[in-house]
mmCIF file of C-alpha atoms in Angstrom:
data_model
loop_
_atom_site.group_PDB
_atom_site.id
_atom_site.type_symbol
_atom_site.label_atom_id
_atom_site.label_comp_id
_atom_site.label_asym_id
_atom_site.label_seq_id
_atom_site.Cartn_x
_atom_site.Cartn_y
_atom_site.Cartn_z
ATOM 1 C CA UNK A 2 0.000 0.000 0.000
ATOM 2 C CA UNK A 3 0.873 3.684 -0.459
ATOM 3 C CA UNK A 4 3.392 2.967 -3.196
ATOM 4 C CA UNK A 5 2.138 6.131 -4.872
ATOM 5 C CA UNK A 6 3.666 8.169 -2.028
ATOM 6 C CA UNK A 7 7.207 7.394 -3.162
ATOM 7 C CA UNK A 8 9.973 6.064 -0.901
ATOM 8 C CA UNK A 9 9.472 4.077 2.274
ATOM 9 C CA UNK A 10 9.616 7.043 4.646
ATOM 10 C CA UNK A 11 6.980 8.895 2.617
ATOM 11 C CA UNK A 12 4.753 5.824 2.766
ATOM 12 C CA UNK A 13 4.816 5.963 6.567
ATOM 13 C CA UNK A 14 3.494 9.514 6.467
ATOM 14 C CA UNK A 15 0.848 8.534 3.906
ATOM 15 C CA UNK A 16 -0.352 5.744 6.206
ATOM 16 C CA UNK A 17 -0.605 8.214 9.072
ATOM 17 C CA UNK A 18 -2.499 10.680 6.883
ATOM 18 C CA UNK A 19 -4.960 7.911 5.952
ATOM 19 C CA UNK A 20 -5.719 7.371 9.644
ATOM 20 C CA UNK A 21 -3.597 4.355 10.536
ATOM 21 C CA UNK A 22 -2.103 4.077 14.020
ATOM 22 C CA UNK A 23 0.080 1.039 13.303
ATOM 23 C CA UNK A 24 2.045 -0.156 10.283
ATOM 24 C CA UNK A 25 3.988 -3.090 8.933
ATOM 25 C CA UNK A 26 6.343 -3.380 5.975
ATOM 26 C CA UNK A 27 8.105 -6.268 4.292
ATOM 27 C CA UNK A 28 11.722 -5.206 3.860
ATOM 28 C CA UNK A 29 12.835 -1.887 5.411
ATOM 29 C CA UNK A 30 16.529 -2.577 5.016
ATOM 30 C CA UNK A 31 17.171 0.090 2.378
ATOM 31 C CA UNK A 32 16.653 2.718 5.089
ATOM 32 C CA UNK A 33 18.830 2.937 8.240
ATOM 33 C CA UNK A 34 16.936 1.801 11.308
ATOM 34 C CA UNK A 35 17.434 5.096 13.147
ATOM 35 C CA UNK A 36 15.780 6.994 10.294
ATOM 36 C CA UNK A 37 12.791 4.671 10.558
ATOM 37 C CA UNK A 38 12.710 5.096 14.322
ATOM 38 C CA UNK A 39 12.666 8.879 13.875
ATOM 39 C CA UNK A 40 9.753 8.712 11.426
ATOM 40 C CA UNK A 41 7.793 6.480 13.785
ATOM 41 C CA UNK A 42 8.361 8.951 16.607
ATOM 42 C CA UNK A 43 7.388 11.933 14.469
ATOM 43 C CA UNK A 44 4.213 10.320 13.120
ATOM 44 C CA UNK A 45 3.231 8.509 16.314
ATOM 45 C CA UNK A 46 2.874 5.261 14.367
ATOM 46 C CA UNK A 47 3.582 1.876 15.933
ATOM 47 C CA UNK A 48 5.594 -0.626 13.883
ATOM 48 C CA UNK A 49 4.187 -4.107 14.463
ATOM 49 C CA UNK A 50 5.871 -6.331 11.879
ATOM 50 C CA UNK A 51 8.596 -6.741 9.251
ATOM 51 C CA UNK A 52 10.146 -9.681 7.439
ATOM 52 C CA UNK A 53 13.627 -10.823 8.321
ATOM 53 C CA UNK A 54 16.494 -9.705 6.109
ATOM 54 C CA UNK A 55 15.969 -11.791 2.938
ATOM 55 C CA UNK A 56 19.426 -11.485 1.424
ATOM 56 C CA UNK A 57 19.771 -10.518 -2.248
ATOM 57 C CA UNK A 58 16.205 -10.443 -3.583
ATOM 58 C CA UNK A 59 17.413 -9.457 -7.056
ATOM 59 C CA UNK A 60 19.291 -12.768 -7.134
ATOM 60 C CA UNK A 61 16.148 -14.619 -6.047
ATOM 61 C CA UNK A 62 17.022 -14.986 -2.376
ATOM 62 C CA UNK A 63 14.152 -14.910 0.107
ATOM 63 C CA UNK A 64 15.689 -15.820 3.426
ATOM 64 C CA UNK A 65 17.820 -18.716 4.625
ATOM 65 C CA UNK A 66 16.088 -20.440 7.553
ATOM 66 C CA UNK A 67 15.394 -23.690 5.680
ATOM 67 C CA UNK A 68 18.410 -23.731 3.344
ATOM 68 C CA UNK A 69 21.039 -26.384 4.197
ATOM 69 C CA UNK A 70 24.560 -24.999 4.158
ATOM 70 C CA UNK A 71 23.372 -21.424 4.691
ATOM 71 C CA UNK A 72 23.272 -21.486 8.488
ATOM 72 C CA UNK A 73 25.965 -18.824 8.815
ATOM 73 C CA UNK A 74 24.120 -16.507 6.445
ATOM 74 C CA UNK A 75 20.913 -17.138 8.351
ATOM 75 C CA UNK A 76 22.514 -16.047 11.613
ATOM 76 C CA UNK A 77 24.089 -13.020 9.975
ATOM 77 C CA UNK A 78 20.767 -11.927 8.448
ATOM 78 C CA UNK A 79 18.994 -12.609 11.734
ATOM 79 C CA UNK A 80 21.320 -10.284 13.627
ATOM 80 C CA UNK A 81 20.696 -7.543 11.083
ATOM 81 C CA UNK A 82 16.957 -8.052 11.526
ATOM 82 C CA UNK A 83 17.323 -7.920 15.306
ATOM 83 C CA UNK A 84 19.146 -4.591 15.094
ATOM 84 C CA UNK A 85 16.060 -3.167 13.354
ATOM 85 C CA UNK A 86 13.745 -4.860 15.850
ATOM 86 C CA UNK A 87 15.580 -3.263 18.783
ATOM 87 C CA UNK A 88 15.313 0.167 17.187
ATOM 88 C CA UNK A 89 11.662 -0.144 16.186
ATOM 89 C CA UNK A 90 10.236 -2.617 18.743
ATOM 90 C CA UNK A 91 8.330 -5.087 16.570
ATOM 91 C CA UNK A 92 7.952 -8.752 15.643
ATOM 92 C CA UNK A 93 9.734 -10.448 12.717
ATOM 93 C CA UNK A 94 8.566 -12.962 10.119
ATOM 94 C CA UNK A 95 11.465 -15.397 9.762
ATOM 95 C CA UNK A 96 11.879 -16.064 6.037
ATOM 96 C CA UNK A 97 12.465 -19.717 5.184
ATOM 97 C CA UNK A 98 13.909 -19.216 1.715
ATOM 98 C CA UNK A 99 13.405 -21.205 -1.463
ATOM 99 C CA UNK A 100 13.652 -24.972 -1.796
ATOM 100 C CA UNK A 101 16.968 -26.189 -3.217
ATOM 101 C CA UNK A 102 17.089 -29.055 -5.707
ATOM 102 C CA UNK A 103 20.371 -30.101 -4.076
ATOM 103 C CA UNK A 104 18.619 -31.152 -0.849
ATOM 104 C CA UNK A 105 15.693 -33.370 0.090
ATOM 105 C CA UNK A 106 12.755 -32.606 2.397
ATOM 106 C CA UNK A 107 14.414 -34.009 5.516
ATOM 107 C CA UNK A 108 17.487 -31.802 5.070
ATOM 108 C CA UNK A 109 15.381 -28.672 4.574
ATOM 109 C CA UNK A 110 13.222 -29.458 7.584
ATOM 110 C CA UNK A 111 16.136 -30.267 9.882
ATOM 111 C CA UNK A 112 17.826 -27.012 8.873
ATOM 112 C CA UNK A 113 14.664 -25.025 9.521
ATOM 113 C CA UNK A 114 14.183 -26.547 12.959
ATOM 114 C CA UNK A 115 17.798 -25.962 13.928
ATOM 115 C CA UNK A 116 17.735 -22.345 12.806
ATOM 116 C CA UNK A 117 14.424 -21.680 14.541
ATOM 117 C CA UNK A 118 15.773 -23.096 17.809
ATOM 118 C CA UNK A 119 18.539 -20.519 17.586
ATOM 119 C CA UNK A 120 16.150 -17.739 16.551
ATOM 120 C CA UNK A 121 13.688 -18.154 19.418
ATOM 121 C CA UNK A 122 16.527 -17.625 21.857
ATOM 122 C CA UNK A 123 17.129 -14.214 20.254
ATOM 123 C CA UNK A 124 13.686 -12.831 19.369
ATOM 124 C CA UNK A 125 9.947 -13.344 19.082
ATOM 125 C CA UNK A 126 9.209 -14.442 15.536
ATOM 126 C CA UNK A 127 6.636 -15.800 13.142
ATOM 127 C CA UNK A 128 6.767 -18.253 10.263
ATOM 128 C CA UNK A 129 4.427 -17.988 7.297
ATOM 129 C CA UNK A 130 3.244 -20.326 4.536
ATOM 130 C CA UNK A 131 3.298 -18.557 1.152
ATOM 131 C CA UNK A 132 1.333 -19.957 -1.769
ATOM 132 C CA UNK A 133 3.291 -21.408 -4.720
ATOM 133 C CA UNK A 134 1.507 -19.220 -7.273
ATOM 134 C CA UNK A 135 2.724 -15.948 -5.750
ATOM 135 C CA UNK A 136 6.229 -17.238 -4.939
ATOM 136 C CA UNK A 137 7.127 -20.496 -6.704
ATOM 137 C CA UNK A 138 9.630 -22.626 -4.829
ATOM 138 C CA UNK A 139 9.135 -21.066 -1.391
ATOM 139 C CA UNK A 140 9.863 -23.808 1.142
ATOM 140 C CA UNK A 141 7.039 -23.047 3.570
ATOM 141 C CA UNK A 142 4.140 -23.354 1.141
ATOM 142 C CA UNK A 143 1.491 -25.415 2.932
ATOM 143 C CA UNK A 144 -0.361 -26.061 6.180
ATOM 144 C CA UNK A 145 -0.920 -29.795 5.868
ATOM 145 C CA UNK A 146 2.455 -31.530 6.185
ATOM 146 C CA UNK A 147 5.258 -31.428 8.733
ATOM 147 C CA UNK A 148 6.120 -27.884 7.687
ATOM 148 C CA UNK A 149 4.875 -24.676 9.292
ATOM 149 C CA UNK A 150 2.125 -25.665 11.738
ATOM 150 C CA UNK A 151 3.811 -28.785 13.047
ATOM 151 C CA UNK A 152 7.099 -26.916 13.324
ATOM 152 C CA UNK A 153 5.428 -24.284 15.518
ATOM 153 C CA UNK A 154 3.868 -27.043 17.604
ATOM 154 C CA UNK A 155 7.172 -28.923 17.884
ATOM 155 C CA UNK A 156 9.104 -25.809 18.932
ATOM 156 C CA UNK A 157 6.482 -25.220 21.647
ATOM 157 C CA UNK A 158 7.927 -21.794 22.366
ATOM 158 C CA UNK A 159 6.108 -18.583 23.322
ATOM 159 C CA UNK A 160 8.598 -16.862 21.030
ATOM 160 C CA UNK A 161 7.454 -18.609 17.818
ATOM 161 C CA UNK A 162 3.960 -18.278 16.330
ATOM 162 C CA UNK A 163 2.140 -18.698 13.057
ATOM 163 C CA UNK A 164 1.660 -15.788 10.669
ATOM 164 C CA UNK A 165 -1.828 -16.427 9.239
ATOM 165 C CA UNK A 166 -2.168 -14.651 5.901
ATOM 166 C CA UNK A 167 -5.761 -15.212 4.760
ATOM 167 C CA UNK A 168 -4.913 -14.598 1.105
ATOM 168 C CA UNK A 169 -2.203 -17.278 1.112
ATOM 169 C CA UNK A 170 -4.467 -19.582 3.124
ATOM 170 C CA UNK A 171 -7.209 -19.389 0.508
ATOM 171 C CA UNK A 172 -4.742 -19.895 -2.353
ATOM 172 C CA UNK A 173 -3.109 -22.887 -0.656
ATOM 173 C CA UNK A 174 -5.974 -24.836 0.881
ATOM 174 C CA UNK A 175 -9.296 -23.026 0.909
ATOM 175 C CA UNK A 176 -11.409 -24.274 3.839
ATOM 176 C CA UNK A 177 -10.704 -20.897 5.430
ATOM 177 C CA UNK A 178 -13.299 -20.915 8.216
ATOM 178 C CA UNK A 179 -12.264 -24.261 9.689
ATOM 179 C CA UNK A 180 -8.559 -23.463 9.458
ATOM 180 C CA UNK A 181 -9.029 -20.086 11.160
ATOM 181 C CA UNK A 182 -10.773 -21.803 14.068
ATOM 182 C CA UNK A 183 -8.094 -24.524 14.183
ATOM 183 C CA UNK A 184 -4.981 -22.380 14.006
ATOM 184 C CA UNK A 185 -5.869 -19.145 15.797
ATOM 185 C CA UNK A 186 -4.404 -20.546 19.068
ATOM 186 C CA UNK A 187 -1.027 -20.766 17.283
ATOM 187 C CA UNK A 188 -1.361 -17.406 15.516
ATOM 188 C CA UNK A 189 0.614 -14.301 16.410
ATOM 189 C CA UNK A 190 -0.425 -12.076 13.519
ATOM 190 C CA UNK A 191 -3.001 -11.992 10.703
ATOM 191 C CA UNK A 192 -2.851 -10.420 7.260
ATOM 192 C CA UNK A 193 -5.710 -10.000 4.797
ATOM 193 C CA UNK A 194 -6.298 -9.481 1.080
ATOM 194 C CA UNK A 195 -9.027 -10.604 -1.275
ATOM 195 C CA UNK A 196 -8.272 -13.671 -3.400
ATOM 196 C CA UNK A 197 -7.339 -14.094 -6.131
ATOM 197 C CA UNK A 198 -6.148 -10.674 -7.363
ATOM 198 C CA UNK A 199 -4.895 -9.693 -3.894
ATOM 199 C CA UNK A 200 -6.884 -6.472 -3.812
ATOM 200 C CA UNK A 201 -8.451 -4.966 -0.678
ATOM 201 C CA UNK A 202 -10.890 -7.223 1.219
ATOM 202 C CA UNK A 203 -13.995 -5.299 0.076
ATOM 203 C CA UNK A 204 -13.381 -6.093 -3.616
ATOM 204 C CA UNK A 205 -15.374 -8.916 -5.237
ATOM 205 C CA UNK A 206 -13.597 -12.220 -4.839
ATOM 206 C CA UNK A 207 -13.458 -15.495 -2.952
ATOM 207 C CA UNK A 208 -13.359 -14.170 0.640
ATOM 208 C CA UNK A 209 -16.237 -12.110 1.998
ATOM 209 C CA UNK A 210 -16.599 -13.192 5.623
ATOM 210 C CA UNK A 211 -13.075 -13.238 7.064
ATOM 211 C CA UNK A 212 -13.436 -10.602 9.796
ATOM 212 C CA UNK A 213 -16.551 -12.210 11.236
ATOM 213 C CA UNK A 214 -14.783 -15.571 11.461
ATOM 214 C CA UNK A 215 -11.643 -14.091 13.025
ATOM 215 C CA UNK A 216 -13.807 -12.394 15.654
ATOM 216 C CA UNK A 217 -15.705 -15.603 16.364
ATOM 217 C CA UNK A 218 -12.416 -17.486 16.708
ATOM 218 C CA UNK A 219 -11.320 -15.044 19.414
ATOM 219 C CA UNK A 220 -8.591 -13.189 17.518
ATOM 220 C CA UNK A 221 -8.177 -9.609 18.756
ATOM 221 C CA UNK A 222 -4.685 -8.704 17.535
ATOM 222 C CA UNK A 223 -3.379 -6.636 14.662
ATOM 223 C CA UNK A 224 -4.526 -7.422 11.105
ATOM 224 C CA UNK A 225 -2.097 -6.378 8.385
ATOM 225 C CA UNK A 226 -3.551 -4.876 5.207
ATOM 226 C CA UNK A 227 -1.164 -6.723 2.895
ATOM 227 C CA UNK A 228 -2.869 -6.066 -0.412
ATOM 228 C CA UNK A 229 -2.474 -4.190 -3.693
ATOM 229 C CA UNK A 230 -5.044 -1.373 -3.789
ATOM 230 C CA UNK A 231 -7.410 -1.678 -6.739
ATOM 231 C CA UNK A 232 -7.268 2.095 -7.296
ATOM 232 C CA UNK A 233 -4.267 4.444 -7.747
ATOM 233 C CA UNK A 234 -4.851 6.053 -4.336
ATOM 234 C CA UNK A 235 -4.396 3.672 -1.403
ATOM 235 C CA UNK A 236 -6.617 5.741 0.894
ATOM 236 C CA UNK A 237 -9.517 5.128 -1.506
ATOM 237 C CA UNK A 238 -9.243 1.384 -0.851
ATOM 238 C CA UNK A 239 -10.119 1.560 2.859
ATOM 239 C CA UNK A 240 -13.892 1.064 2.592
ATOM 240 C CA UNK A 241 -13.478 -2.391 4.119
ATOM 241 C CA UNK A 242 -12.514 -0.680 7.401
ATOM 242 C CA UNK A 243 -16.157 0.377 7.815
ATOM 243 C CA UNK A 244 -17.004 -3.099 9.086
ATOM 244 C CA UNK A 245 -17.883 -3.400 12.792
ATOM 245 C CA UNK A 246 -15.124 -3.926 15.377
ATOM 246 C CA UNK A 247 -12.283 -2.733 13.125
ATOM 247 C CA UNK A 248 -10.079 0.270 13.925
ATOM 248 C CA UNK A 249 -7.145 1.691 12.014
#
């Protein structure tokens, strides 16, 4: 959202001008953390979430948590992410990275578990399944096997939760209502967008009841507006916020 405002710092101000009190962003690492901290202080916004340092995205990197042989890079990127977290006081989505054809499932999973054990000693984090249409090859791409949900359950740590992105959930499995009820106890953060174009939740699409179900499941935390506005002005896409029990 607010890409029309220009650079990242300008987007913070645009979010404030649109009425938001809290923000999240994927990758803030192009801006020094102290500059971001200053903007948060000036605007009065609360930062609630970022993704961990993904590495070189232009080269196709998207994190290292599940990549065998990249443990040192994972720890290096984690420390960079933590330096931002200390400055801005927020939670981090720990990026698993892309599956490697050089390694089998057991190697990827063992690497992920080992890296997460280290991570939860350093921070409070989330892991997120991402659908294979949006990001082909992403390791954490489902809810049904030993990945993601079972990893959170196996870690059994208050410092590791599930990031429940409703758009990815619909694209991966459907059955959204039942999965919301099932996984909310493991969930630390929710994001929303309409499937399948990933526009704002009020656009026509496959999901028209999400907020009611989240409320019924007992979720009362932040909900990230992780969508592409259907109009050139992001503020014009906020009609969905008129639903009961939602505040900016």
